PDB file of C-alpha atoms in Angstrom:
ATOM      1  CA  MET A   1     -47.379 -72.244  10.410  1.00  0.00           C
ATOM      2  CA  ARG A   2     -49.889 -71.977   7.542  1.00  0.00           C
ATOM      3  CA  LYS A   3     -51.773 -69.195   9.400  1.00  0.00           C
ATOM      4  CA  SER A   4     -48.679 -66.997   9.437  1.00  0.00           C
ATOM      5  CA  HIS A   5     -48.428 -66.694   5.626  1.00  0.00           C
ATOM      6  CA  PRO A   6     -51.142 -63.995   5.211  1.00  0.00           C
ATOM      7  CA  VAL A   7     -49.477 -61.874   7.871  1.00  0.00           C
ATOM      8  CA  ARG A   8     -46.125 -62.173   6.154  1.00  0.00           C
ATOM      9  CA  ARG A   9     -47.649 -61.144   2.840  1.00  0.00           C
ATOM     10  CA  ALA A  10     -49.262 -58.125   4.469  1.00  0.00           C
ATOM     11  CA  VAL A  11     -45.945 -57.029   5.981  1.00  0.00           C
ATOM     12  CA  LEU A  12     -44.145 -57.370   2.656  1.00  0.00           C
ATOM     13  CA  ALA A  13     -46.844 -55.423   0.842  1.00  0.00           C
ATOM     14  CA  GLY A  14     -46.676 -52.640   3.419  1.00  0.00           C
ATOM     15  CA  ALA A  15     -42.899 -52.443   3.117  1.00  0.00           C
ATOM     16  CA  ALA A  16     -43.165 -52.217  -0.662  1.00  0.00           C
ATOM     17  CA  THR A  17     -45.675 -49.373  -0.348  1.00  0.00           C
ATOM     18  CA  VAL A  18     -43.458 -47.426   2.037  1.00  0.00           C
ATOM     19  CA  SER A  19     -40.440 -47.881  -0.257  1.00  0.00           C
ATOM     20  CA  GLY A  20     -42.427 -46.542  -3.189  1.00  0.00           C
ATOM     21  CA  ILE A  21     -43.473 -43.449  -1.256  1.00  0.00           C
ATOM     22  CA  VAL A  22     -39.906 -42.777  -0.142  1.00  0.00           C
ATOM     23  CA  LEU A  23     -38.721 -43.131  -3.736  1.00  0.00           C
ATOM     24  CA  LEU A  24     -41.283 -40.626  -4.989  1.00  0.00           C
ATOM     25  CA  LEU A  25     -40.392 -38.107  -2.284  1.00  0.00           C
ATOM     26  CA  SER A  26     -36.683 -38.366  -3.079  1.00  0.00           C
ATOM     27  CA  LEU A  27     -37.352 -37.569  -6.735  1.00  0.00           C
ATOM     28  CA  LYS A  28     -39.542 -34.525  -6.089  1.00  0.00           C
ATOM     29  CA  PRO A  29     -36.890 -31.854  -5.210  1.00  0.00           C
ATOM     30  CA  ALA A  30     -35.036 -32.420  -8.489  1.00  0.00           C
ATOM     31  CA  SER A  31     -38.069 -31.216 -10.437  1.00  0.00           C
ATOM     32  CA  ASP A  32     -39.122 -28.524  -7.948  1.00  0.00           C
ATOM     33  CA  PRO A  33     -39.175 -25.129  -9.786  1.00  0.00           C
ATOM     34  CA  GLY A  34     -38.390 -23.297  -6.535  1.00  0.00           C
ATOM     35  CA  SER A  35     -35.164 -25.242  -6.057  1.00  0.00           C
ATOM     36  CA  ALA A  36     -34.074 -24.640  -9.631  1.00  0.00           C
ATOM     37  CA  SER A  37     -34.780 -20.916  -9.253  1.00  0.00           C
ATOM     38  CA  ALA A  38     -32.748 -20.676  -6.049  1.00  0.00           C
ATOM     39  CA  ALA A  39     -29.796 -22.468  -7.609  1.00  0.00           C
ATOM     40  CA  GLY A  40     -29.948 -20.209 -10.630  1.00  0.00           C
ATOM     41  CA  GLY A  41     -30.149 -17.079  -8.444  1.00  0.00           C
ATOM     42  CA  ALA A  42     -26.921 -17.930  -6.559  1.00  0.00           C
ATOM     43  CA  ALA A  43     -24.703 -17.929  -9.652  1.00  0.00           C
ATOM     44  CA  PRO A  44     -24.848 -14.269 -10.887  1.00  0.00           C
ATOM     45  CA  PRO A  45     -23.100 -12.670  -7.846  1.00  0.00           C
ATOM     46  CA  VAL A  46     -20.080 -14.950  -8.334  1.00  0.00           C
ATOM     47  CA  ALA A  47     -19.839 -14.028 -12.001  1.00  0.00           C
ATOM     48  CA  ALA A  48     -20.261 -10.343 -11.161  1.00  0.00           C
ATOM     49  CA  GLN A  49     -17.240 -10.389  -8.867  1.00  0.00           C
ATOM     50  CA  SER A  50     -14.821 -11.558 -11.560  1.00  0.00           C
ATOM     51  CA  PRO A  51     -14.677  -8.284 -13.527  1.00  0.00           C
ATOM     52  CA  GLN A  52     -13.951  -6.398 -10.303  1.00  0.00           C
ATOM     53  CA  GLY A  53     -10.948  -8.596  -9.708  1.00  0.00           C
ATOM     54  CA  GLY A  54      -9.697  -7.869 -13.198  1.00  0.00           C
ATOM     55  CA  ARG A  55      -9.938  -4.112 -12.775  1.00  0.00           C
ATOM     56  CA  GLY A  56      -8.184  -4.276  -9.411  1.00  0.00           C
ATOM     57  CA  ALA A  57      -5.090  -5.678 -11.087  1.00  0.00           C
ATOM     58  CA  GLY A  58      -4.487  -2.249 -12.640  1.00  0.00           C
ATOM     59  CA  ALA A  59      -4.300  -0.443  -9.303  1.00  0.00           C
ATOM     60  CA  GLY A  60      -1.060   1.318  -8.340  1.00  0.00           C
ATOM     61  CA  THR A  61       0.476   2.119  -4.958  1.00  0.00           C
ATOM     62  CA  VAL A  62       2.395   5.331  -4.338  1.00  0.00           C
ATOM     63  CA  THR A  63       4.075   6.588  -1.151  1.00  0.00           C
ATOM     64  CA  GLY A  64       4.287  10.286  -0.364  1.00  0.00           C
ATOM     65  CA  ASP A  65       7.328  11.965   1.134  1.00  0.00           C
ATOM     66  CA  ALA A  66       7.597  11.883   4.922  1.00  0.00           C
ATOM     67  CA  ALA A  67       6.393  15.124   6.525  1.00  0.00           C
ATOM     68  CA  SER A  68       8.149  16.173   9.732  1.00  0.00           C
ATOM     69  CA  THR A  69       5.902  17.419  12.525  1.00  0.00           C
ATOM     70  CA  GLN A  70       6.484  18.608  16.080  1.00  0.00           C
ATOM     71  CA  TYR A  71       5.655  15.118  17.353  1.00  0.00           C
ATOM     72  CA  GLY A  72       7.276  12.966  14.684  1.00  0.00           C
ATOM     73  CA  PRO A  73       7.158  12.147  10.945  1.00  0.00           C
ATOM     74  CA  VAL A  74       3.979  11.355   9.039  1.00  0.00           C
ATOM     75  CA  GLN A  75       4.051   9.468   5.753  1.00  0.00           C
ATOM     76  CA  VAL A  76       1.100   8.367   3.636  1.00  0.00           C
ATOM     77  CA  ARG A  77       0.763   5.528   1.125  1.00  0.00           C
ATOM     78  CA  LEU A  78      -2.115   5.519  -1.376  1.00  0.00           C
ATOM     79  CA  THR A  79      -3.684   2.954  -3.623  1.00  0.00           C
ATOM     80  CA  VAL A  80      -4.998   4.660  -6.763  1.00  0.00           C
ATOM     81  CA  ASN A  81      -7.138   3.009  -9.412  1.00  0.00           C
ATOM     82  CA  ASP A  82      -8.363   4.783 -12.552  1.00  0.00           C
ATOM     83  CA  GLY A  83      -7.524   8.172 -11.049  1.00  0.00           C
ATOM     84  CA  LYS A  84      -9.393   7.547  -7.806  1.00  0.00           C
ATOM     85  CA  ILE A  85      -8.046   6.934  -4.320  1.00  0.00           C
ATOM     86  CA  THR A  86      -9.231   3.482  -3.288  1.00  0.00           C
ATOM     87  CA  GLY A  87      -7.034   3.018  -0.226  1.00  0.00           C
ATOM     88  CA  ALA A  88      -4.961   5.158   2.163  1.00  0.00           C
ATOM     89  CA  GLU A  89      -2.713   4.331   5.086  1.00  0.00           C
ATOM     90  CA  ALA A  90      -0.158   6.091   7.255  1.00  0.00           C
ATOM     91  CA  VAL A  91       3.073   4.108   7.096  1.00  0.00           C
ATOM     92  CA  GLN A  92       4.547   6.549   9.616  1.00  0.00           C
ATOM     93  CA  ALA A  93       2.821   8.545  12.344  1.00  0.00           C
ATOM     94  CA  PRO A  94       3.791  10.091  15.698  1.00  0.00           C
ATOM     95  CA  LYS A  95       4.220   7.527  18.450  1.00  0.00           C
ATOM     96  CA  GLY A  96       5.178   7.290  22.092  1.00  0.00           C
ATOM     97  CA  GLY A  97       3.342   8.624  25.126  1.00  0.00           C
ATOM     98  CA  GLN A  98       0.169  10.554  24.382  1.00  0.00           C
ATOM     99  CA  SER A  99       0.967  10.469  20.650  1.00  0.00           C
ATOM    100  CA  ASP A 100      -0.082   6.811  20.537  1.00  0.00           C
ATOM    101  CA  GLN A 101      -3.623   7.725  21.560  1.00  0.00           C
ATOM    102  CA  VAL A 102      -3.800  10.725  19.229  1.00  0.00           C
ATOM    103  CA  THR A 103      -2.526   8.657  16.292  1.00  0.00           C
ATOM    104  CA  ALA A 104      -4.911   5.787  17.001  1.00  0.00           C
ATOM    105  CA  ASN A 105      -7.833   8.225  16.949  1.00  0.00           C
ATOM    106  CA  ALA A 106      -6.793  10.509  14.095  1.00  0.00           C
ATOM    107  CA  VAL A 107      -5.157   8.326  11.445  1.00  0.00           C
ATOM    108  CA  PRO A 108      -8.180   6.102  10.655  1.00  0.00           C
ATOM    109  CA  LYS A 109     -10.285   9.254  10.222  1.00  0.00           C
ATOM    110  CA  LEU A 110      -7.681  10.844   7.957  1.00  0.00           C
ATOM    111  CA  ASN A 111      -7.390   7.651   5.903  1.00  0.00           C
ATOM    112  CA  GLN A 112     -11.152   7.574   5.443  1.00  0.00           C
ATOM    113  CA  ALA A 113     -11.244  11.275   4.551  1.00  0.00           C
ATOM    114  CA  ALA A 114      -8.627  10.734   1.842  1.00  0.00           C
ATOM    115  CA  VAL A 115     -10.617   7.890   0.309  1.00  0.00           C
ATOM    116  CA  THR A 116     -13.881   9.824   0.596  1.00  0.00           C
ATOM    117  CA  ALA A 117     -12.319  12.828  -1.150  1.00  0.00           C
ATOM    118  CA  GLY A 118     -11.762  10.209  -3.804  1.00  0.00           C
ATOM    119  CA  ASN A 119      -9.984  11.902  -6.647  1.00  0.00           C
ATOM    120  CA  ALA A 120      -6.269  12.224  -7.204  1.00  0.00           C
ATOM    121  CA  GLY A 121      -6.443  16.009  -7.415  1.00  0.00           C
ATOM    122  CA  ASN A 122      -5.591  17.510  -4.049  1.00  0.00           C
ATOM    123  CA  ALA A 123      -5.299  16.798  -0.360  1.00  0.00           C
ATOM    124  CA  ASP A 124      -8.063  19.156   0.751  1.00  0.00           C
ATOM    125  CA  ILE A 125      -9.318  17.178   3.741  1.00  0.00           C
ATOM    126  CA  ASP A 126     -10.347  18.460   7.155  1.00  0.00           C
ATOM    127  CA  ALA A 127      -8.011  18.227  10.137  1.00  0.00           C
ATOM    128  CA  VAL A 128      -9.033  15.915  12.955  1.00  0.00           C
ATOM    129  CA  SER A 129      -9.853  17.742  16.177  1.00  0.00           C
ATOM    130  CA  GLY A 130      -7.103  17.302  18.754  1.00  0.00           C
ATOM    131  CA  ALA A 131      -4.562  16.184  16.133  1.00  0.00           C
ATOM    132  CA  THR A 132      -3.600  19.424  14.403  1.00  0.00           C
ATOM    133  CA  TYR A 133       0.053  18.592  13.778  1.00  0.00           C
ATOM    134  CA  THR A 134      -0.613  15.015  12.700  1.00  0.00           C
ATOM    135  CA  SER A 135      -3.364  16.189  10.349  1.00  0.00           C
ATOM    136  CA  ALA A 136      -1.100  18.824   8.803  1.00  0.00           C
ATOM    137  CA  GLY A 137       1.685  16.296   8.290  1.00  0.00           C
ATOM    138  CA  TYR A 138      -0.765  13.777   6.840  1.00  0.00           C
ATOM    139  CA  LYS A 139      -2.094  16.323   4.343  1.00  0.00           C
ATOM    140  CA  GLN A 140       1.439  17.316   3.332  1.00  0.00           C
ATOM    141  CA  SER A 141       2.502  13.715   2.665  1.00  0.00           C
ATOM    142  CA  LEU A 142      -0.826  12.987   0.981  1.00  0.00           C
ATOM    143  CA  GLN A 143      -0.305  15.908  -1.373  1.00  0.00           C
ATOM    144  CA  SER A 144       3.193  14.626  -2.132  1.00  0.00           C
ATOM    145  CA  ALA A 145       1.764  11.220  -3.050  1.00  0.00           C
ATOM    146  CA  LEU A 146      -0.892  12.814  -5.248  1.00  0.00           C
ATOM    147  CA  ASP A 147       1.757  14.923  -6.975  1.00  0.00           C
ATOM    148  CA  LYS A 148       3.628  11.726  -7.848  1.00  0.00           C
ATOM    149  CA  VAL A 149       0.440  10.216  -9.263  1.00  0.00           C
ATOM    150  CA  ALA A 150      -0.142  13.328 -11.380  1.00  0.00           C
ATOM    151  CA  ALA A 151       3.469  13.351 -12.583  1.00  0.00           C
ATOM    152  CA  ALA A 152       3.284   9.696 -13.554  1.00  0.00           C
ATOM    153  CA  GLY A 153       0.062  10.347 -15.469  1.00  0.00           C
ATOM    154  CA  SER A 154       1.569  13.308 -17.331  1.00  0.00           C
ATOM    155  CA  ALA A 155       4.667  11.319 -18.224  1.00  0.00           C
ATOM    156  CA  GLY A 156       2.510   8.499 -19.543  1.00  0.00           C
ATOM    157  CA  GLN A 157       0.466  10.864 -21.726  1.00  0.00           C
ATOM    158  CA  GLY A 158       3.522  12.709 -23.002  1.00  0.00           C
ATOM    159  CA  SER A 159       5.365   9.584 -24.060  1.00  0.00           C
ATOM    160  CA  GLY A 160       2.359   7.843 -25.572  1.00  0.00           C
ATOM    161  CA  GLY A 161       3.281   8.623 -29.166  1.00  0.00           C
ATOM    162  CA  GLU A 162       7.051   8.428 -28.860  1.00  0.00           C
ATOM    163  CA  GLY A 163       7.565   4.777 -27.951  1.00  0.00           C
ATOM    164  CA  ALA A 164       9.030   3.218 -24.846  1.00  0.00           C
ATOM    165  CA  GLY A 165      12.400   4.943 -25.236  1.00  0.00           C
ATOM    166  CA  GLY A 166      11.073   8.464 -25.875  1.00  0.00           C
ATOM    167  CA  ASP A 167      11.757   9.794 -22.367  1.00  0.00           C
ATOM    168  CA  ARG A 168      15.357   8.608 -22.403  1.00  0.00           C
ATOM    169  CA  SER A 169      16.361  10.567 -25.491  1.00  0.00           C
ATOM    170  CA  GLY A 170      18.245  13.712 -24.480  1.00  0.00           C
ATOM    171  CA  GLY A 171      18.968  15.126 -27.946  1.00  0.00           C
ATOM    172  CA  ASP A 172      15.543  15.236 -29.595  1.00  0.00           C
ATOM    173  CA  GLY A 173      14.633  18.765 -28.613  1.00  0.00           C
ATOM    174  CA  PRO A 174      14.954  21.457 -25.971  1.00  0.00           C
ATOM    175  CA  GLY A 175      12.929  19.484 -23.449  1.00  0.00           C
ATOM    176  CA  GLY A 176      14.704  16.173 -23.962  1.00  0.00           C
ATOM    177  CA  GLY A 177      17.262  16.584 -21.175  1.00  0.00           C
ATOM    178  CA  ALA A 178      14.684  17.489 -18.544  1.00  0.00           C
ATOM    179  CA  GLN A 179      12.694  14.350 -19.240  1.00  0.00           C
ATOM    180  CA  GLY A 180      15.749  12.245 -18.409  1.00  0.00           C
ATOM    181  CA  THR A 181      16.004  13.680 -14.874  1.00  0.00           C
ATOM    182  CA  GLN A 182      14.239  12.006 -11.989  1.00  0.00           C
ATOM    183  CA  THR A 183      13.929  12.914  -8.331  1.00  0.00           C
ATOM    184  CA  LEU A 184      13.327   9.782  -6.295  1.00  0.00           C
ATOM    185  CA  THR A 185      12.632   9.415  -2.584  1.00  0.00           C
ATOM    186  CA  GLY A 186      13.530   6.114  -0.991  1.00  0.00           C
ATOM    187  CA  GLY A 187      11.548   4.320   1.661  1.00  0.00           C
ATOM    188  CA  VAL A 188      12.100   5.165   5.307  1.00  0.00           C
ATOM    189  CA  ALA A 189      14.718   2.978   6.988  1.00  0.00           C
ATOM    190  CA  GLN A 190      14.195   2.578  10.713  1.00  0.00           C
ATOM    191  CA  THR A 191      17.363   2.551  12.818  1.00  0.00           C
ATOM    192  CA  GLN A 192      18.120   2.281  16.513  1.00  0.00           C
ATOM    193  CA  TYR A 193      18.429   6.068  16.725  1.00  0.00           C
ATOM    194  CA  GLY A 194      15.647   7.159  14.396  1.00  0.00           C
ATOM    195  CA  PRO A 195      14.433   6.988  10.779  1.00  0.00           C
ATOM    196  CA  VAL A 196      16.639   7.690   7.768  1.00  0.00           C
ATOM    197  CA  GLN A 197      15.250   8.595   4.365  1.00  0.00           C
ATOM    198  CA  VAL A 198      17.160   9.556   1.234  1.00  0.00           C
ATOM    199  CA  ARG A 199      16.162  11.538  -1.840  1.00  0.00           C
ATOM    200  CA  VAL A 200      18.301  11.376  -4.979  1.00  0.00           C
ATOM    201  CA  THR A 201      18.330  13.140  -8.304  1.00  0.00           C
ATOM    202  CA  VAL A 202      19.163  10.838 -11.207  1.00  0.00           C
ATOM    203  CA  SER A 203      20.016  12.204 -14.642  1.00  0.00           C
ATOM    204  CA  GLY A 204      21.155  10.155 -17.588  1.00  0.00           C
ATOM    205  CA  GLY A 205      21.317   7.090 -15.386  1.00  0.00           C
ATOM    206  CA  LYS A 206      23.709   8.762 -12.911  1.00  0.00           C
ATOM    207  CA  ILE A 207      23.174  10.108  -9.402  1.00  0.00           C
ATOM    208  CA  THR A 208      23.746  13.855  -9.616  1.00  0.00           C
ATOM    209  CA  ASP A 209      22.555  14.774  -6.130  1.00  0.00           C
ATOM    210  CA  ALA A 210      21.654  13.067  -2.850  1.00  0.00           C
ATOM    211  CA  GLU A 211      20.220  14.328   0.407  1.00  0.00           C
ATOM    212  CA  ALA A 212      18.844  12.874   3.622  1.00  0.00           C
ATOM    213  CA  VAL A 213      15.320  14.181   4.119  1.00  0.00           C
ATOM    214  CA  GLN A 214      15.207  12.348   7.443  1.00  0.00           C
ATOM    215  CA  ALA A 215      18.040  11.434   9.808  1.00  0.00           C
ATOM    216  CA  PRO A 216      18.423  10.715  13.543  1.00  0.00           C
ATOM    217  CA  LYS A 217      18.209  13.836  15.687  1.00  0.00           C
ATOM    218  CA  GLY A 218      18.258  14.890  19.297  1.00  0.00           C
ATOM    219  CA  GLY A 219      21.142  14.736  21.764  1.00  0.00           C
ATOM    220  CA  GLN A 220      24.329  13.208  20.418  1.00  0.00           C
ATOM    221  CA  SER A 221      22.522  12.161  17.233  1.00  0.00           C
ATOM    222  CA  ASP A 222      22.593  15.771  16.035  1.00  0.00           C
ATOM    223  CA  GLN A 223      26.393  15.757  15.999  1.00  0.00           C
ATOM    224  CA  VAL A 224      26.620  12.311  14.404  1.00  0.00           C
ATOM    225  CA  THR A 225      24.131  13.266  11.704  1.00  0.00           C
ATOM    226  CA  ALA A 226      25.842  16.584  10.984  1.00  0.00           C
ATOM    227  CA  ASN A 227      29.130  14.747  10.488  1.00  0.00           C
ATOM    228  CA  ALA A 228      27.942  11.630   8.647  1.00  0.00           C
ATOM    229  CA  VAL A 229      25.164  12.730   6.294  1.00  0.00           C
ATOM    230  CA  PRO A 230      27.214  15.112   4.092  1.00  0.00           C
ATOM    231  CA  LYS A 231      29.816  12.352   3.664  1.00  0.00           C
ATOM    232  CA  LEU A 232      27.145   9.803   2.783  1.00  0.00           C
ATOM    233  CA  ASN A 233      25.553  12.211   0.298  1.00  0.00           C
ATOM    234  CA  GLN A 234      28.890  12.755  -1.408  1.00  0.00           C
ATOM    235  CA  ALA A 235      29.653   9.033  -1.410  1.00  0.00           C
ATOM    236  CA  ALA A 236      26.327   8.274  -3.105  1.00  0.00           C
ATOM    237  CA  VAL A 237      27.029  10.763  -5.896  1.00  0.00           C
ATOM    238  CA  THR A 238      30.601   9.528  -6.329  1.00  0.00           C
ATOM    239  CA  ALA A 239      29.708   5.820  -6.332  1.00  0.00           C
ATOM    240  CA  GLY A 240      26.563   6.158  -8.398  1.00  0.00           C
ATOM    241  CA  ASN A 241      24.927   3.323  -6.440  1.00  0.00           C
ATOM    242  CA  ALA A 242      24.191   2.192  -2.885  1.00  0.00           C
ATOM    243  CA  ASP A 243      27.466   0.328  -2.455  1.00  0.00           C
ATOM    244  CA  ILE A 244      29.074   2.974  -0.268  1.00  0.00           C
ATOM    245  CA  ASP A 245      31.208   2.711   2.846  1.00  0.00           C
ATOM    246  CA  ALA A 246      29.798   3.410   6.284  1.00  0.00           C
ATOM    247  CA  VAL A 247      30.991   6.548   8.023  1.00  0.00           C
ATOM    248  CA  SER A 248      33.077   5.854  11.103  1.00  0.00           C
ATOM    249  CA  GLY A 249      31.109   6.486  14.281  1.00  0.00           C
ATOM    250  CA  ALA A 250      27.766   6.435  12.427  1.00  0.00           C
ATOM    251  CA  THR A 251      27.210   2.749  11.765  1.00  0.00           C
ATOM    252  CA  TYR A 252      23.423   2.734  12.222  1.00  0.00           C
ATOM    253  CA  THR A 253      22.862   5.959  10.303  1.00  0.00           C
ATOM    254  CA  SER A 254      25.064   4.676   7.468  1.00  0.00           C
ATOM    255  CA  ALA A 255      23.182   1.386   7.270  1.00  0.00           C
ATOM    256  CA  GLY A 256      19.816   3.166   7.194  1.00  0.00           C
ATOM    257  CA  TYR A 257      21.091   5.600   4.573  1.00  0.00           C
ATOM    258  CA  LYS A 258      22.245   2.783   2.292  1.00  0.00           C
ATOM    259  CA  GLN A 259      18.937   0.967   2.706  1.00  0.00           C
ATOM    260  CA  SER A 260      16.859   4.014   1.785  1.00  0.00           C
ATOM    261  CA  LEU A 261      19.262   4.924  -1.021  1.00  0.00           C
ATOM    262  CA  GLN A 262      18.846   1.468  -2.554  1.00  0.00           C
ATOM    263  CA  SER A 263      15.081   1.831  -2.276  1.00  0.00           C
ATOM    264  CA  ALA A 264      15.228   5.101  -4.206  1.00  0.00           C
ATOM    265  CA  LEU A 265      17.467   3.629  -6.894  1.00  0.00           C
ATOM    266  CA  ASP A 266      15.147   0.630  -7.258  1.00  0.00           C
ATOM    267  CA  GLN A 267      12.419   3.068  -8.311  1.00  0.00           C
ATOM    268  CA  SER A 268      14.570   4.339 -11.168  1.00  0.00           C
ATOM    269  CA  GLY A 269      14.943   0.823 -12.504  1.00  0.00           C
ATOM    270  CA  GLY A 270      18.688   1.296 -12.753  1.00  0.00           C
TER     271      GLY A 270
END
């Protein structure tokens, strides 16, 4: 038993030495300049992304009027930030049969062309080969969206010195009445027989005119539309809001009309 004591002491000493080495190694990375540099280098990109998020909050979205083409309607929605197009999408495009393939090929290219063109000045983008009608409709709706952006910018500049209520005053000069008139196009309402879209003219907080820029067509739909739409237009003007009765025999068209009409009125804020 006495001969085993030196061996035990040697084992304990070795264990103590190993523990000391492990302790030293574990402390080394904390003071390693390379590690500190890497940690410091990872922080700036995160901080740099924050201002971008703040600027993005000022972006606006505007939808152009639907453009009718031989193969179906095309309608473009833009995201504009600081006068530049930062996003574009076709919320409507020809579909069904071969149109599906043409749309799938052409629309992404047209969207990219709109963003590449970049400024909210005009819709001068090239047509996509093999999609002449879709390209023409896209450019027409794109131009409509850009016109709305320009009009909003002009209105903002013109009312800058007059206060929030300047545009609503009809008696402050020759141009006062015109400023109180708005032409608003509602969103497209999809129905069982085709899309319905309404455009209204609002003056002095009242609907002075209404028209369906899109309505079901083809076959019996032509007759239904010809009968129902004038009645719905008149009802909108008479009621002054979207709470209008459906036209007998045109239930789906009436429902779509009311939906798009409400969308247009929502834009007026009244």
